[in-house]
PDB file of C-alpha atoms in Angstrom:
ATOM      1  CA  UNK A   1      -2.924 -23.651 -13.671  1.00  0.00           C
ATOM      2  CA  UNK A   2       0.407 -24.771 -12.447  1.00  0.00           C
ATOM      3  CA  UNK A   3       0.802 -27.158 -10.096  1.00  0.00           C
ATOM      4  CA  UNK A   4       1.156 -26.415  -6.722  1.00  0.00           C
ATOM      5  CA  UNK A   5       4.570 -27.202  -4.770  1.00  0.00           C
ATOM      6  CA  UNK A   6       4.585 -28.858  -1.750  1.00  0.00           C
ATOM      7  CA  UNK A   7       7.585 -26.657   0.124  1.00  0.00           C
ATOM      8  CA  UNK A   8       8.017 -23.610  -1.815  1.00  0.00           C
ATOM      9  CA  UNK A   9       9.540 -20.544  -0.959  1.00  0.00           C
ATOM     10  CA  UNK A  10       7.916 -16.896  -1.425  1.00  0.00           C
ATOM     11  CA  UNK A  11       8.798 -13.101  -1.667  1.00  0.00           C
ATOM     12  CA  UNK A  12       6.378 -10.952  -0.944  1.00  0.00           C
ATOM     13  CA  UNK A  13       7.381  -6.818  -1.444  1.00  0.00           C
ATOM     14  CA  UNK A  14       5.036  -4.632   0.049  1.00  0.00           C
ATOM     15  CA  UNK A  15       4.217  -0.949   0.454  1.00  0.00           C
ATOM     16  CA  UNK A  16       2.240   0.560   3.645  1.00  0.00           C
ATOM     17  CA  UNK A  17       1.262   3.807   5.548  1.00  0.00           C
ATOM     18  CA  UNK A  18      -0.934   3.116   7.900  1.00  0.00           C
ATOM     19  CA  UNK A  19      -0.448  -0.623   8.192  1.00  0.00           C
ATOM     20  CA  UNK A  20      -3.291  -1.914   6.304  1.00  0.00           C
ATOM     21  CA  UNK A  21      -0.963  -3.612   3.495  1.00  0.00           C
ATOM     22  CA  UNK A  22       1.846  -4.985   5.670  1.00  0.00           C
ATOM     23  CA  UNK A  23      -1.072  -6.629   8.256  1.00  0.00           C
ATOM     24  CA  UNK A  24      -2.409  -8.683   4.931  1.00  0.00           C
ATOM     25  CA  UNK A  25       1.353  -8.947   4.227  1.00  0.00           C
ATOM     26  CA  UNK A  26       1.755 -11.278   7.299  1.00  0.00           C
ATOM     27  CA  UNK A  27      -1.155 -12.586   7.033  1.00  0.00           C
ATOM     28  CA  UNK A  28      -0.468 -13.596   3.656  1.00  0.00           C
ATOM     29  CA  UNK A  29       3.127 -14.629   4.621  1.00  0.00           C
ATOM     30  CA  UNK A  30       1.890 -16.853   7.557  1.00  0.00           C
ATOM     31  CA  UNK A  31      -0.474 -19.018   5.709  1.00  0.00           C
ATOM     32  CA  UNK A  32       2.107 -19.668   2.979  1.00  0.00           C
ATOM     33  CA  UNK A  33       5.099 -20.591   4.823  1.00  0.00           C
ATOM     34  CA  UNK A  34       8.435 -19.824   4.075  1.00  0.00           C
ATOM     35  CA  UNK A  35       8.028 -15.926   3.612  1.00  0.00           C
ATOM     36  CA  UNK A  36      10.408 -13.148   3.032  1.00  0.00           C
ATOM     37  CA  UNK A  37       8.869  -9.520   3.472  1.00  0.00           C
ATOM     38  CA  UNK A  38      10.234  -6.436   2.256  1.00  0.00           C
ATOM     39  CA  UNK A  39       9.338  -3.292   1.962  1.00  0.00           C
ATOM     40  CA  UNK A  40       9.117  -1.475  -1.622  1.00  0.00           C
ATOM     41  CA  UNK A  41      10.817   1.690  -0.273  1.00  0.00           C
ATOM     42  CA  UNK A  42      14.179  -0.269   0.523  1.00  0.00           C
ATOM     43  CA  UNK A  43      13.912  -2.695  -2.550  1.00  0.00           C
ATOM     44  CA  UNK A  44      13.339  -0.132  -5.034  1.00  0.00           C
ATOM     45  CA  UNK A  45      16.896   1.608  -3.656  1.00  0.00           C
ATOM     46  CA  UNK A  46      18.509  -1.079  -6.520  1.00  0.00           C
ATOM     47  CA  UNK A  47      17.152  -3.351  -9.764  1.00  0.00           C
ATOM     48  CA  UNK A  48      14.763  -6.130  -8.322  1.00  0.00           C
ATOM     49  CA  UNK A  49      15.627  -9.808  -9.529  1.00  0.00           C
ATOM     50  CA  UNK A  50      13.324 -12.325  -7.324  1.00  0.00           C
ATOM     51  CA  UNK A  51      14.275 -15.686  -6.916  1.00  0.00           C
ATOM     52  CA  UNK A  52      11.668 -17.167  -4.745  1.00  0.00           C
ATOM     53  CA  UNK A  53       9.419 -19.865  -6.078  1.00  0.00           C
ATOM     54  CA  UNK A  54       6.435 -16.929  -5.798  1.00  0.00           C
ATOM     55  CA  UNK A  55       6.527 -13.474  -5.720  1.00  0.00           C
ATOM     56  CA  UNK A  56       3.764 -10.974  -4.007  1.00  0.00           C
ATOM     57  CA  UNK A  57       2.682  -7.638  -4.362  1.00  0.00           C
ATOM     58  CA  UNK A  58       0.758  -5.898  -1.775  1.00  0.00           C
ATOM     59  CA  UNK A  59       0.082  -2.298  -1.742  1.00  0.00           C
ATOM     60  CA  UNK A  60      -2.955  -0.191  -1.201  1.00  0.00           C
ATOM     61  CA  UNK A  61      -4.934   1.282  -3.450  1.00  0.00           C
ATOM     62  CA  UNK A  62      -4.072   5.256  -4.282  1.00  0.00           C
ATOM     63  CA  UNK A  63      -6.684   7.360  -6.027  1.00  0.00           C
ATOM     64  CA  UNK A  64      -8.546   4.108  -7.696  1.00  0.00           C
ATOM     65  CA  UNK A  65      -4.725   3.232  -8.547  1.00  0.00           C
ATOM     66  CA  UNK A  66      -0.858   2.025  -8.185  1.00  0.00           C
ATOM     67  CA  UNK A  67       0.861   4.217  -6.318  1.00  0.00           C
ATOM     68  CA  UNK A  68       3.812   6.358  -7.519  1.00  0.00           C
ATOM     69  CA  UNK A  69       6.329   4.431  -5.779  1.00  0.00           C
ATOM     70  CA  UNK A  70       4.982   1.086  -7.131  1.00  0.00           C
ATOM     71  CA  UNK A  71       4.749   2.147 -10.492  1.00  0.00           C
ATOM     72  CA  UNK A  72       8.292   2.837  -9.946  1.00  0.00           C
ATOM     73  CA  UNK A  73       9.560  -0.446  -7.959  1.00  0.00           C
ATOM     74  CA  UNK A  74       8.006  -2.202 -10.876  1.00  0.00           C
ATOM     75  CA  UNK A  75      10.287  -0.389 -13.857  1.00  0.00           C
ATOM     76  CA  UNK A  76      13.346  -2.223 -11.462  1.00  0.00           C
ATOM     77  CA  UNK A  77      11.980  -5.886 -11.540  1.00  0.00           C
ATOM     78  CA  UNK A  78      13.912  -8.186 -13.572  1.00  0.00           C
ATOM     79  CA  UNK A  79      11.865 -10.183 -16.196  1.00  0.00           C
ATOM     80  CA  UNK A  80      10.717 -13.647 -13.966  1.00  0.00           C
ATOM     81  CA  UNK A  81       8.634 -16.676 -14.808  1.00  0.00           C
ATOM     82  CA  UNK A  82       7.975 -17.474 -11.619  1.00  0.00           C
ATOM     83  CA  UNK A  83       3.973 -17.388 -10.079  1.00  0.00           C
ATOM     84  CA  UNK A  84       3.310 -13.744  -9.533  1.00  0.00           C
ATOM     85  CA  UNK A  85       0.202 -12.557  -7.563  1.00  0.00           C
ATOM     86  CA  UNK A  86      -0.689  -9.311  -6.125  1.00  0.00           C
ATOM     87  CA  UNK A  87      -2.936  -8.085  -3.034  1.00  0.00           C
ATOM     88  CA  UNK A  88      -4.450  -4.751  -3.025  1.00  0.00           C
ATOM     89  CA  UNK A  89      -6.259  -3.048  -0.044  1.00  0.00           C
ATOM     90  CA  UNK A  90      -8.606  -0.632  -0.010  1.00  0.00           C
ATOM     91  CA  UNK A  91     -11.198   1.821   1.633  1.00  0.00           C
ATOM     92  CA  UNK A  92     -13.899   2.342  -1.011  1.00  0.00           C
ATOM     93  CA  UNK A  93     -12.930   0.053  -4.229  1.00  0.00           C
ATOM     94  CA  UNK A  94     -10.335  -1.247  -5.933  1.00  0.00           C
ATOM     95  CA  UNK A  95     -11.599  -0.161  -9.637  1.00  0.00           C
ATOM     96  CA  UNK A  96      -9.196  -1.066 -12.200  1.00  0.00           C
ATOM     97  CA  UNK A  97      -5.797  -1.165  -9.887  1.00  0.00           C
ATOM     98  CA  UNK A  98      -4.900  -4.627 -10.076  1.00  0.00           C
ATOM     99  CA  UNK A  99      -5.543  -4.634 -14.054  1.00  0.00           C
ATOM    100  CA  UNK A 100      -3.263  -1.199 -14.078  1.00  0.00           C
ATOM    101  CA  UNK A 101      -0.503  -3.519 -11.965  1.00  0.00           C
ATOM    102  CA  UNK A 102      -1.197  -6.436 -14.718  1.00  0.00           C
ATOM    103  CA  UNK A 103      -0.275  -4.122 -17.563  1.00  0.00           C
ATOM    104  CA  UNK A 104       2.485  -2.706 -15.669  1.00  0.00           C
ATOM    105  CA  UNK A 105       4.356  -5.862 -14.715  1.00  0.00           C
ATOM    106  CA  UNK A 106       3.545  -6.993 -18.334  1.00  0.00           C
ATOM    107  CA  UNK A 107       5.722  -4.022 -19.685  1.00  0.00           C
ATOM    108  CA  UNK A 108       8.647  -5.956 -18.018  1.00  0.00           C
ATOM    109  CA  UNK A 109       7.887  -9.496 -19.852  1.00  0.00           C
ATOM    110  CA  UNK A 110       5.854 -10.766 -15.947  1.00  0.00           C
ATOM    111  CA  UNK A 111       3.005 -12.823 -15.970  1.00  0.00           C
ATOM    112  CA  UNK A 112       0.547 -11.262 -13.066  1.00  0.00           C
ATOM    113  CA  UNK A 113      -0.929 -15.124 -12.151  1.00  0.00           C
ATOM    114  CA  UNK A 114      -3.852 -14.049  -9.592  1.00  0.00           C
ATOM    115  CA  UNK A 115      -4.343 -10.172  -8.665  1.00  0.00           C
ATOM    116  CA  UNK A 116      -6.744  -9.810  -5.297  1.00  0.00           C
ATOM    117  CA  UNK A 117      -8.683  -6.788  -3.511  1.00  0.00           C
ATOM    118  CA  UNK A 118      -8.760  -7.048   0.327  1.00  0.00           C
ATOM    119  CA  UNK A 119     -11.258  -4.122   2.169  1.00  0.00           C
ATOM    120  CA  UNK A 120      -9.817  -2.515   4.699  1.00  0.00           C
ATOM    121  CA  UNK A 121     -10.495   0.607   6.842  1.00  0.00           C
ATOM    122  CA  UNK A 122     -10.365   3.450   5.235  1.00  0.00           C
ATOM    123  CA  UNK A 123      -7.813   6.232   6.291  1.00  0.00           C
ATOM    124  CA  UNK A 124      -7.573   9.504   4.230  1.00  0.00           C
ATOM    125  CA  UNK A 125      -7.528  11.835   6.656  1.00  0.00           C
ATOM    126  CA  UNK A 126      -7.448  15.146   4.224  1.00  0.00           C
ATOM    127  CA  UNK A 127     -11.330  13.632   3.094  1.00  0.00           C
ATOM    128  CA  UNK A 128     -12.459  12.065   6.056  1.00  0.00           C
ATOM    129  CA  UNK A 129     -11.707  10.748   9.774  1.00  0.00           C
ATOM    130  CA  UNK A 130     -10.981   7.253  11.243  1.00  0.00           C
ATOM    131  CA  UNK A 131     -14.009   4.565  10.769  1.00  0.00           C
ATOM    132  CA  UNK A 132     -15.686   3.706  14.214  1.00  0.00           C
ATOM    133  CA  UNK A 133     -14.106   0.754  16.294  1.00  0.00           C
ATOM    134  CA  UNK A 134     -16.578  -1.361  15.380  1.00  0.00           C
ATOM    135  CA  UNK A 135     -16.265  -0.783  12.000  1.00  0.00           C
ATOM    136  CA  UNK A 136     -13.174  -1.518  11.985  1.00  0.00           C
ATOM    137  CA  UNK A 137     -13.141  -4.777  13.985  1.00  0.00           C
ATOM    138  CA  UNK A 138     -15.967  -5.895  11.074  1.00  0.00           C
ATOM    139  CA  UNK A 139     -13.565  -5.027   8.289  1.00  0.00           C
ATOM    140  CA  UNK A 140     -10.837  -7.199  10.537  1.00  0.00           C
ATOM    141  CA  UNK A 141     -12.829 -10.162  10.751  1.00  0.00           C
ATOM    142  CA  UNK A 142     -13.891  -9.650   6.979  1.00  0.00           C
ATOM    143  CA  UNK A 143     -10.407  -9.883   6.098  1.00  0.00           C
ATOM    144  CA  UNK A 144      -8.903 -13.061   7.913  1.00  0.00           C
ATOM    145  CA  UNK A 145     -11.602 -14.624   6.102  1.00  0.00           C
ATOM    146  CA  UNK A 146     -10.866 -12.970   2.492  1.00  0.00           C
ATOM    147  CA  UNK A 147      -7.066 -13.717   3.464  1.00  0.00           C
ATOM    148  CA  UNK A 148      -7.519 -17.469   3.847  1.00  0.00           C
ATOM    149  CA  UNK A 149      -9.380 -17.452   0.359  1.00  0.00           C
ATOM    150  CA  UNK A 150      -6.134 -16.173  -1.161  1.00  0.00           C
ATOM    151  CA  UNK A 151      -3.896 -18.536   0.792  1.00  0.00           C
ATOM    152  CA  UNK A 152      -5.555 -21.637  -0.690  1.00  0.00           C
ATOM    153  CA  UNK A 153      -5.747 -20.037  -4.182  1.00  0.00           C
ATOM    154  CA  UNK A 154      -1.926 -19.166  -4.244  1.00  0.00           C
ATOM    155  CA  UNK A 155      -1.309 -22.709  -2.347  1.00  0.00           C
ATOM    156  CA  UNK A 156      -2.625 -24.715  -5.232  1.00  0.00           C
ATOM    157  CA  UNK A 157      -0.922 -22.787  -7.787  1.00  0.00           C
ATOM    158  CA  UNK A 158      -4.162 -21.517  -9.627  1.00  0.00           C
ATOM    159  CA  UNK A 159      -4.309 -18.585 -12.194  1.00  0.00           C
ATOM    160  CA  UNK A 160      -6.673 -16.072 -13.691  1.00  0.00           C
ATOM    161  CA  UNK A 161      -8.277 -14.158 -10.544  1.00  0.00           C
ATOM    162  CA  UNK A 162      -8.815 -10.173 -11.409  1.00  0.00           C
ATOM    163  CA  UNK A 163     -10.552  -8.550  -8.901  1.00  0.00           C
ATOM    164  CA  UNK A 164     -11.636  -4.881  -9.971  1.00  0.00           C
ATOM    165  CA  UNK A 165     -14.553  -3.334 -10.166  1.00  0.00           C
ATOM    166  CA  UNK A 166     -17.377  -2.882 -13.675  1.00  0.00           C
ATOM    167  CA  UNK A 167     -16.210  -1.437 -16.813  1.00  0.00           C
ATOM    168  CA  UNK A 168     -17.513   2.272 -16.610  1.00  0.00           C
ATOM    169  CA  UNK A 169     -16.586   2.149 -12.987  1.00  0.00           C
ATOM    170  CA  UNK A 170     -12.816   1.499 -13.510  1.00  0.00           C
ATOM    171  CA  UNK A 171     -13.049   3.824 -17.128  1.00  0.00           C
ATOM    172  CA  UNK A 172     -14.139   6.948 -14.714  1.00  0.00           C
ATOM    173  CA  UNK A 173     -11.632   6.270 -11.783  1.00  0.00           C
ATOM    174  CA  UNK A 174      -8.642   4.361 -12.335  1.00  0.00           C
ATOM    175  CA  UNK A 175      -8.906   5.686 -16.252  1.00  0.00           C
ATOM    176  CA  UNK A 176      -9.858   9.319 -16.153  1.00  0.00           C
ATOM    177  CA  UNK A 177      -9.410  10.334 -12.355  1.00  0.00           C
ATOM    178  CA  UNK A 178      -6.584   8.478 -12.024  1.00  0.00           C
ATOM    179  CA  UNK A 179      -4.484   9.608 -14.501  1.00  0.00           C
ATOM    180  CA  UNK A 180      -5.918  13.640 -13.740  1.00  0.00           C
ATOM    181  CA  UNK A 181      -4.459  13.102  -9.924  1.00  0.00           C
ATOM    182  CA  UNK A 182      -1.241  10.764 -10.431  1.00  0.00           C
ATOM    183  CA  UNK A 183       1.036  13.364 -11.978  1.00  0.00           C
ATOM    184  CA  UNK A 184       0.169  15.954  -9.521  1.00  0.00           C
ATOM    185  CA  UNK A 185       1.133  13.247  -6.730  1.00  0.00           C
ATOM    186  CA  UNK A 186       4.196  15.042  -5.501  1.00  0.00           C
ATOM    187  CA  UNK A 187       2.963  18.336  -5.495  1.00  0.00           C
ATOM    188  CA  UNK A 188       0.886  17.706  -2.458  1.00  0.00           C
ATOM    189  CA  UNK A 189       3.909  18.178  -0.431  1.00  0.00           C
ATOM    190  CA  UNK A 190       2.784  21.788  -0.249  1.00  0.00           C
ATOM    191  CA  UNK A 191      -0.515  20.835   1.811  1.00  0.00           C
ATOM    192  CA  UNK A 192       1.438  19.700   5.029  1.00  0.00           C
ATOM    193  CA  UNK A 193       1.823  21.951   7.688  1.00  0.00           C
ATOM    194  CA  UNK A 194       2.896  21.520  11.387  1.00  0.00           C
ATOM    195  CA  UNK A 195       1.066  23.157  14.712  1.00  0.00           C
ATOM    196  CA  UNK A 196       3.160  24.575  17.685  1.00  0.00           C
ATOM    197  CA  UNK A 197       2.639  21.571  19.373  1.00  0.00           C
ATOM    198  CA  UNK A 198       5.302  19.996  17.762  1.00  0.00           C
ATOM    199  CA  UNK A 199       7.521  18.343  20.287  1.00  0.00           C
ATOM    200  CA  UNK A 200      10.368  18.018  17.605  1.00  0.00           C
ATOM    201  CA  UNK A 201      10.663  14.086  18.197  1.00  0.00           C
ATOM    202  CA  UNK A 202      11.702  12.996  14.960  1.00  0.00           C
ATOM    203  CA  UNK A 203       9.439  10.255  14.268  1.00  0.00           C
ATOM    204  CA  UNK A 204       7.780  11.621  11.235  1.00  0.00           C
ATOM    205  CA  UNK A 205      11.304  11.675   9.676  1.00  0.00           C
ATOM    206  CA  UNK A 206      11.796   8.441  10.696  1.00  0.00           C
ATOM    207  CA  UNK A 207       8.668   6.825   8.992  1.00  0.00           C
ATOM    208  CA  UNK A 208       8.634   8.744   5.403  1.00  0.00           C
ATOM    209  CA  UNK A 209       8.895   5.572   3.138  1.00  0.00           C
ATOM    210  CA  UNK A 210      10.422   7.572   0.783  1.00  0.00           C
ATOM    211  CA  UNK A 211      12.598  10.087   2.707  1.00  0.00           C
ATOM    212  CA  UNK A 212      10.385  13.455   1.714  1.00  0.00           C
ATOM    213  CA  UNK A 213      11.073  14.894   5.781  1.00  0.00           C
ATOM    214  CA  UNK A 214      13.452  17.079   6.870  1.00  0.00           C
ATOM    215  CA  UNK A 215      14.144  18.849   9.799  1.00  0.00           C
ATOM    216  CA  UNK A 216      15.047  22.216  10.345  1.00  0.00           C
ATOM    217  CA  UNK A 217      15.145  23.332  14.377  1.00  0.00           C
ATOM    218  CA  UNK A 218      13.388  20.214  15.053  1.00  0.00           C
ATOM    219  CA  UNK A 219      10.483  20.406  12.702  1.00  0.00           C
ATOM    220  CA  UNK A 220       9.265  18.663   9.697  1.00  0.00           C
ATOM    221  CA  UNK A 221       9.864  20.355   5.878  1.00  0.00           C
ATOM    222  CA  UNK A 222       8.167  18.316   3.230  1.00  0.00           C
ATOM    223  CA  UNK A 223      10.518  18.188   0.131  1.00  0.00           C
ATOM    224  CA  UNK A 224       8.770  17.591  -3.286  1.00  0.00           C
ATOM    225  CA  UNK A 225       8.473  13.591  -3.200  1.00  0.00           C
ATOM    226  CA  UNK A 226       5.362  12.890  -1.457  1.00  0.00           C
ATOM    227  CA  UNK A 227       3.393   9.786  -1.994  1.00  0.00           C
ATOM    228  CA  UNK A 228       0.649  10.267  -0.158  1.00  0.00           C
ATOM    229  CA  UNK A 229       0.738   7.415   2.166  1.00  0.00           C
ATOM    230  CA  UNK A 230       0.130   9.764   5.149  1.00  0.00           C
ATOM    231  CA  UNK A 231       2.010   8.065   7.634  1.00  0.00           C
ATOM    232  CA  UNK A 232       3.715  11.313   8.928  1.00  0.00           C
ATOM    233  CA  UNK A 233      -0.012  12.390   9.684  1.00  0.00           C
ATOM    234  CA  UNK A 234      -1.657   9.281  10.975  1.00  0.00           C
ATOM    235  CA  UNK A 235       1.659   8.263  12.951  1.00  0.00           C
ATOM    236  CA  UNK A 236       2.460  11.742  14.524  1.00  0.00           C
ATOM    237  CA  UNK A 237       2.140  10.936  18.563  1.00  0.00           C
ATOM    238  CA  UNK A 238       0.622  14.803  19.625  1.00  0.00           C
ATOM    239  CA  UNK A 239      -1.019  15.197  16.048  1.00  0.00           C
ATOM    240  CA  UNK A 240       0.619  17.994  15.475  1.00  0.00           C
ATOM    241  CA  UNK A 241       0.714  17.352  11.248  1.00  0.00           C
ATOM    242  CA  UNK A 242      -2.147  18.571   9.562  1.00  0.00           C
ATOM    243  CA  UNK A 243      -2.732  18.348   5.753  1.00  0.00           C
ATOM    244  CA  UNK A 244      -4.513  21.556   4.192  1.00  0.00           C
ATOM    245  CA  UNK A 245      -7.680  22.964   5.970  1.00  0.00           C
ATOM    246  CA  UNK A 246      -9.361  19.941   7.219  1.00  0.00           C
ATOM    247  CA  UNK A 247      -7.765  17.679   8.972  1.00  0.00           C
ATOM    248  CA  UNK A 248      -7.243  18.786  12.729  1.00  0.00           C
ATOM    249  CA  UNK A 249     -10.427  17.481  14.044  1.00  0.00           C
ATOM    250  CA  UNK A 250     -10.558  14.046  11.971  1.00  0.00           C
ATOM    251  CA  UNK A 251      -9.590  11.492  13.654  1.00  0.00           C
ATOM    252  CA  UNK A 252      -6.436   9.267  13.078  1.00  0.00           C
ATOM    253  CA  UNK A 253      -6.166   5.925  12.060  1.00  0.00           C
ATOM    254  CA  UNK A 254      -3.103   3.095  12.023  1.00  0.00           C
ATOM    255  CA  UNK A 255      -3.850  -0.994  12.340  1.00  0.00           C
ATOM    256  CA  UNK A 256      -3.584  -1.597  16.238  1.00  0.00           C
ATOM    257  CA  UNK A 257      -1.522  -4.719  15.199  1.00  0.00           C
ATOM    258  CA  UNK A 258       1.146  -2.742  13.558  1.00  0.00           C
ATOM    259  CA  UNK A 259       3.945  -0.751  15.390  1.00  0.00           C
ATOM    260  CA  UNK A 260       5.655   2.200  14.670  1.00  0.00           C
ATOM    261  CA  UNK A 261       8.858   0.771  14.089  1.00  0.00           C
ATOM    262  CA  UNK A 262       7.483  -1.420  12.143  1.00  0.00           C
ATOM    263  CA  UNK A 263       7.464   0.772   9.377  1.00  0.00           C
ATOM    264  CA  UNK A 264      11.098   2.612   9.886  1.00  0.00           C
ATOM    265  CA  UNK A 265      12.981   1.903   6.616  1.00  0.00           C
TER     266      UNK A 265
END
């Protein structure tokens, strides 16, 4: 364990969607103090070299996995010493994501100190619709709580904490699933489509973490680097963006705390 700092300062680079990861980003960020957030789609733009006492991860959890664009961010971090901890949300489990991160960040000579799983609502709209309010507003609660766990654990400078799920569990779905549905990712630009209702505003080329929107007379073209965060879907003001067959009568979901231009890159 090392020991914990009285005034220290902390990085935290985070990737969202739907708001889930940047909510327990602040969350995170308020309970340790001096916090600088920032988002994984502008950091990854150059090589990563932190220099804060602490450095987070947050990101959720893609297909019992580490999304593309993390995988990515973390082939651009420079080699650090420094505490390194990770926070992972998620809708079902987090099977074997934060030991896929662990190996990951261990490929570029980082020590992944603590690696957390924080359960939050559920939002893949191409499987199924927005949880009920209340719901919701339990999984809310349940995180402050989780949240403040974390806080004292990074505080005090501790190491070791793995949260995933049992062995066969995270052998079937971050091993075998996983690695089926990663490297067809990008091809599910082809599922999008838009409805005539379309009012042309823009604002789903606006959020695209990773710049995948285009628009041609007004209207969104997906180009071929999708990531599946969704945001273009859950985001859309008319829901006019639908994602294959089943997805125009789910209902929508983004964290009530979160804005909309919160997420603009």
């Amino acid at each position: 364990m090392r020991e914990p700092a009285q005034f220290m300062k902390t990085t935290i680079y985070y990737f969202t969607g739907t708001g889930n990861s940047l909510k327990v980003a602040r969350d995170i960020a308020g309970g340790l103090g001096e916090t600088e957030l920032i988002p994984i789609a502008k950091a990854i733009k150059n090589d990563v070299k932190p220099s804060a006492d602490r450095i987070g991860l947050i990101f959720p959890v893609y297909v019992w996995g580490v999304p593309v664009i993390v995988t990515n961010f973390v082939k651009k971090l420079e080699a650090t010493d420094k505490y390194f901890f990770s926070v992972v949300t998620y809708g079902g489990m987090p099977a074997s994501t934060v030991n896929q991160l662990k190996n990951l960040l261990r490929g570029r000579n980082i020590k992944l100190s603590a690696g957390f799983g924080v359960k939050m609502p559920g939002n893949y709209v191409p499987l199924y619709g927005a949880y009920p309010e209340k719901t919701c507003n339990e999984l809310y609660d349940k995180e402050k709580n989780k949240i403040k766990e974390i806080i004292e654990y990074i505080k005090a400078g501790r190491e070791g904490r793995c949260e995933d799920n049992s062995f066969i569990v995270n052998w079937i779905f971050s091993g075998i699933i996983y690695n089926l549905s990663v490297s067809k990712m990008h091809e599910a630009s082809k599922k999008f489509w838009v409805k005539d209702t379309c009012t042309k505003c823009g604002l789903c080329e606006k959020i695209c973490p990773v710049k995948n929107i285009r628009l041609d007379q007004g209207k969104p073209v997906w180009d071929k680097r999708c990531e599946q965060c969704l945001a273009c879907i859950q985001w859309c003001p008319v829901e006019a963006i639908q994602f294959g067959k089943s997805t125009e009568t789910r209902k929508r979901y983004r964290h009530p705390e979160i804005k909309v231009e919160d997420l603009f890159i």
